[in-house]
Amino acid sequence: MTRQLIQAAPVRKRIRVKTCQARAFEVFVTRFDSWWPRTHHIGNAEMKEAVIEPQPGGRWYEKGKDGSQCEWGRVLVWEPPSRLVLSWTINSAFQPDKTVQSEVEVRFTPESGHETLVELEHRICAADSEAIHAAVDSPRGWGALLDMYSAAAARTV
């Protein structure tokens, strides 16, 4: 039996980061591991590193302390320093699931005062889309993650 995919309303978050557009993009991607919390992993092993490979088709994944790797998705759109789109192949139980067809788009817009507006939109299409939506829009979801990212970006000015 095939699972029916359901489109949920997108989760949208935005934050102003106290750094220029290029640095904001760089910290989000190439310094991803510096701000992504170790508690947010889905692999069987304790997470050693969180990685976004900086290229179209690159992987978005975690490396475990035991050498294992667990893929979260792929880089779909690579437009530095203004836009990044990642596939999200994780279900509501936070397990890898190739039937989930979701995307996380992040836009970086320069603003006055050496700041950057960072807008994240998580578009969810999955059999369990409402449960994914609830998880990523929760207090431990994208809002909290963007706060951690903003703090890391401000430290690198």
mmCIF file of C-alpha atoms in Angstrom:
data_model
loop_
_atom_site.group_PDB
_atom_site.id
_atom_site.type_symbol
_atom_site.label_atom_id
_atom_site.label_comp_id
_atom_site.label_asym_id
_atom_site.label_seq_id
_atom_site.Cartn_x
_atom_site.Cartn_y
_atom_site.Cartn_z
ATOM 1 C CA MET A 1 0.000 0.000 0.000
ATOM 2 C CA THR A 2 1.362 3.455 -0.885
ATOM 3 C CA ARG A 3 1.328 6.255 1.629
ATOM 4 C CA GLN A 4 -0.584 9.362 0.609
ATOM 5 C CA LEU A 5 1.485 12.535 0.797
ATOM 6 C CA ILE A 6 -0.219 15.523 2.379
ATOM 7 C CA GLN A 7 0.893 19.128 1.993
ATOM 8 C CA ALA A 8 0.894 21.034 5.302
ATOM 9 C CA ALA A 9 1.005 24.793 5.665
ATOM 10 C CA PRO A 10 4.648 25.919 5.510
ATOM 11 C CA VAL A 11 6.505 26.843 8.682
ATOM 12 C CA ARG A 12 7.960 30.345 8.288
ATOM 13 C CA LYS A 13 10.536 31.958 10.560
ATOM 14 C CA ARG A 14 12.623 35.103 10.197
ATOM 15 C CA ILE A 15 15.421 36.708 12.148
ATOM 16 C CA ARG A 16 17.738 39.684 11.739
ATOM 17 C CA VAL A 17 21.385 38.713 12.028
ATOM 18 C CA LYS A 18 24.050 41.253 13.022
ATOM 19 C CA THR A 19 26.424 40.520 10.150
ATOM 20 C CA CYS A 20 26.657 41.095 6.405
ATOM 21 C CA GLN A 21 24.848 38.900 3.880
ATOM 22 C CA ALA A 22 27.930 36.949 2.769
ATOM 23 C CA ARG A 23 28.954 36.161 6.356
ATOM 24 C CA ALA A 24 25.373 35.230 7.292
ATOM 25 C CA PHE A 25 25.274 32.711 4.432
ATOM 26 C CA GLU A 26 28.750 31.388 5.258
ATOM 27 C CA VAL A 27 27.921 30.803 8.930
ATOM 28 C CA PHE A 28 24.678 29.052 8.043
ATOM 29 C CA VAL A 29 26.343 26.653 5.597
ATOM 30 C CA THR A 30 30.091 26.239 6.077
ATOM 31 C CA ARG A 31 29.958 26.779 9.831
ATOM 32 C CA PHE A 32 26.747 24.802 10.264
ATOM 33 C CA ASP A 33 28.361 22.587 12.869
ATOM 34 C CA SER A 34 29.262 25.606 15.039
ATOM 35 C CA TRP A 35 25.626 26.357 15.842
ATOM 36 C CA TRP A 36 23.599 23.182 15.244
ATOM 37 C CA PRO A 37 22.865 21.615 18.673
ATOM 38 C CA ARG A 38 24.102 18.089 19.378
ATOM 39 C CA THR A 39 20.670 17.256 20.800
ATOM 40 C CA HIS A 40 19.134 17.631 17.319
ATOM 41 C CA HIS A 41 20.347 14.450 15.628
ATOM 42 C CA ILE A 42 18.637 11.402 14.206
ATOM 43 C CA GLY A 43 21.469 8.906 13.761
ATOM 44 C CA ASN A 44 21.905 5.953 16.095
ATOM 45 C CA ALA A 45 25.277 7.210 17.357
ATOM 46 C CA GLU A 46 26.003 10.366 19.299
ATOM 47 C CA MET A 47 26.588 13.195 16.800
ATOM 48 C CA LYS A 48 30.152 14.308 16.167
ATOM 49 C CA GLU A 49 29.477 16.823 13.391
ATOM 50 C CA ALA A 50 26.603 18.376 11.393
ATOM 51 C CA VAL A 51 27.424 19.086 7.739
ATOM 52 C CA ILE A 52 25.983 20.887 4.723
ATOM 53 C CA GLU A 53 28.142 20.203 1.675
ATOM 54 C CA PRO A 54 28.455 23.629 -0.034
ATOM 55 C CA GLN A 55 27.392 22.754 -3.588
ATOM 56 C CA PRO A 56 24.324 21.797 -5.619
ATOM 57 C CA GLY A 57 23.521 18.149 -4.918
ATOM 58 C CA GLY A 58 25.623 18.217 -1.741
ATOM 59 C CA ARG A 59 24.476 16.250 1.253
ATOM 60 C CA TRP A 60 22.962 17.629 4.457
ATOM 61 C CA TYR A 61 23.851 15.073 7.103
ATOM 62 C CA GLU A 62 25.351 14.178 10.449
ATOM 63 C CA LYS A 63 28.497 12.244 11.268
ATOM 64 C CA GLY A 64 28.333 10.020 14.314
ATOM 65 C CA LYS A 65 31.122 9.591 16.849
ATOM 66 C CA ASP A 66 31.296 5.963 15.716
ATOM 67 C CA GLY A 67 32.038 7.017 12.093
ATOM 68 C CA SER A 68 28.480 6.461 10.855
ATOM 69 C CA GLN A 69 26.661 8.976 8.671
ATOM 70 C CA CYS A 70 22.949 9.789 8.604
ATOM 71 C CA GLU A 71 21.597 11.837 5.709
ATOM 72 C CA TRP A 72 18.917 14.467 6.338
ATOM 73 C CA GLY A 73 18.580 15.623 2.731
ATOM 74 C CA ARG A 74 20.374 17.294 -0.180
ATOM 75 C CA VAL A 75 21.244 20.781 -1.400
ATOM 76 C CA LEU A 76 18.645 21.520 -4.090
ATOM 77 C CA VAL A 77 19.452 25.190 -4.768
ATOM 78 C CA TRP A 78 22.841 26.819 -4.165
ATOM 79 C CA GLU A 79 22.837 30.609 -4.712
ATOM 80 C CA PRO A 80 25.416 32.160 -2.369
ATOM 81 C CA PRO A 81 25.111 34.540 -0.645
ATOM 82 C CA SER A 82 21.358 34.978 -1.079
ATOM 83 C CA ARG A 83 19.556 31.618 -1.130
ATOM 84 C CA LEU A 84 19.805 27.974 -0.137
ATOM 85 C CA VAL A 85 17.203 25.220 -0.567
ATOM 86 C CA LEU A 86 17.613 21.854 1.143
ATOM 87 C CA SER A 87 15.502 18.740 0.764
ATOM 88 C CA TRP A 88 14.208 17.325 4.064
ATOM 89 C CA THR A 89 13.843 13.534 4.075
ATOM 90 C CA ILE A 90 12.982 13.050 7.743
ATOM 91 C CA ASN A 91 9.581 11.936 9.059
ATOM 92 C CA SER A 92 7.767 12.997 12.234
ATOM 93 C CA ALA A 93 9.515 10.256 14.239
ATOM 94 C CA PHE A 94 12.773 11.955 13.170
ATOM 95 C CA GLN A 95 13.892 8.978 11.122
ATOM 96 C CA PRO A 96 15.300 9.108 7.573
ATOM 97 C CA ASP A 97 12.394 8.617 5.166
ATOM 98 C CA LYS A 98 12.775 8.965 1.387
ATOM 99 C CA THR A 99 8.975 9.255 0.994
ATOM 100 C CA VAL A 100 9.042 12.682 2.688
ATOM 101 C CA GLN A 101 9.234 15.323 -0.042
ATOM 102 C CA SER A 102 9.854 18.497 1.910
ATOM 103 C CA GLU A 103 12.083 21.513 1.396
ATOM 104 C CA VAL A 104 13.753 24.038 3.654
ATOM 105 C CA GLU A 105 14.418 27.335 1.861
ATOM 106 C CA VAL A 106 16.614 29.955 3.509
ATOM 107 C CA ARG A 107 16.900 33.477 2.053
ATOM 108 C CA PHE A 108 19.525 36.024 3.114
ATOM 109 C CA THR A 109 18.645 39.672 2.374
ATOM 110 C CA PRO A 110 21.064 42.505 3.191
ATOM 111 C CA GLU A 111 19.651 45.274 5.385
ATOM 112 C CA SER A 112 20.965 48.602 6.570
ATOM 113 C CA GLY A 113 23.319 48.752 9.518
ATOM 114 C CA HIS A 114 25.405 45.747 8.430
ATOM 115 C CA GLU A 115 22.548 43.350 9.196
ATOM 116 C CA THR A 116 20.949 40.540 7.215
ATOM 117 C CA LEU A 117 17.339 39.399 7.243
ATOM 118 C CA VAL A 118 17.267 35.597 7.272
ATOM 119 C CA GLU A 119 13.951 34.046 6.266
ATOM 120 C CA LEU A 120 13.372 30.302 6.547
ATOM 121 C CA GLU A 121 10.422 28.480 5.012
ATOM 122 C CA HIS A 122 9.931 24.765 5.613
ATOM 123 C CA ARG A 123 7.498 23.364 3.031
ATOM 124 C CA ILE A 124 6.251 19.968 4.168
ATOM 125 C CA CYS A 125 4.837 17.195 1.982
ATOM 126 C CA ALA A 126 4.603 13.831 3.714
ATOM 127 C CA ALA A 127 2.130 11.251 4.952
ATOM 128 C CA ASP A 128 2.681 12.689 8.446
ATOM 129 C CA SER A 129 3.024 16.346 7.416
ATOM 130 C CA GLU A 130 0.928 17.783 10.274
ATOM 131 C CA ALA A 131 3.094 16.001 12.861
ATOM 132 C CA ILE A 132 6.287 17.246 11.153
ATOM 133 C CA HIS A 133 4.826 20.755 11.096
ATOM 134 C CA ALA A 134 4.054 20.591 14.816
ATOM 135 C CA ALA A 135 7.590 19.415 15.612
ATOM 136 C CA VAL A 136 9.521 21.958 13.538
ATOM 137 C CA ASP A 137 7.226 24.811 14.656
ATOM 138 C CA SER A 138 7.560 23.862 18.344
ATOM 139 C CA PRO A 139 9.643 25.794 20.914
ATOM 140 C CA ARG A 140 12.617 23.491 20.123
ATOM 141 C CA GLY A 141 12.096 23.823 16.366
ATOM 142 C CA TRP A 142 13.229 26.296 13.707
ATOM 143 C CA GLY A 143 12.710 29.411 15.864
ATOM 144 C CA ALA A 144 15.101 28.187 18.550
ATOM 145 C CA LEU A 145 17.560 26.930 15.940
ATOM 146 C CA LEU A 146 17.618 30.313 14.207
ATOM 147 C CA ASP A 147 18.310 31.993 17.559
ATOM 148 C CA MET A 148 21.358 29.716 17.982
ATOM 149 C CA TYR A 149 22.447 30.461 14.419
ATOM 150 C CA SER A 150 22.060 34.228 14.967
ATOM 151 C CA ALA A 151 24.241 34.090 18.076
ATOM 152 C CA ALA A 152 26.948 32.197 16.158
ATOM 153 C CA ALA A 153 26.774 34.661 13.252
ATOM 154 C CA ALA A 154 27.114 37.641 15.598
ATOM 155 C CA ARG A 155 30.244 36.064 17.177
ATOM 156 C CA THR A 156 31.968 35.845 13.788
ATOM 157 C CA VAL A 157 31.716 39.563 12.905
#
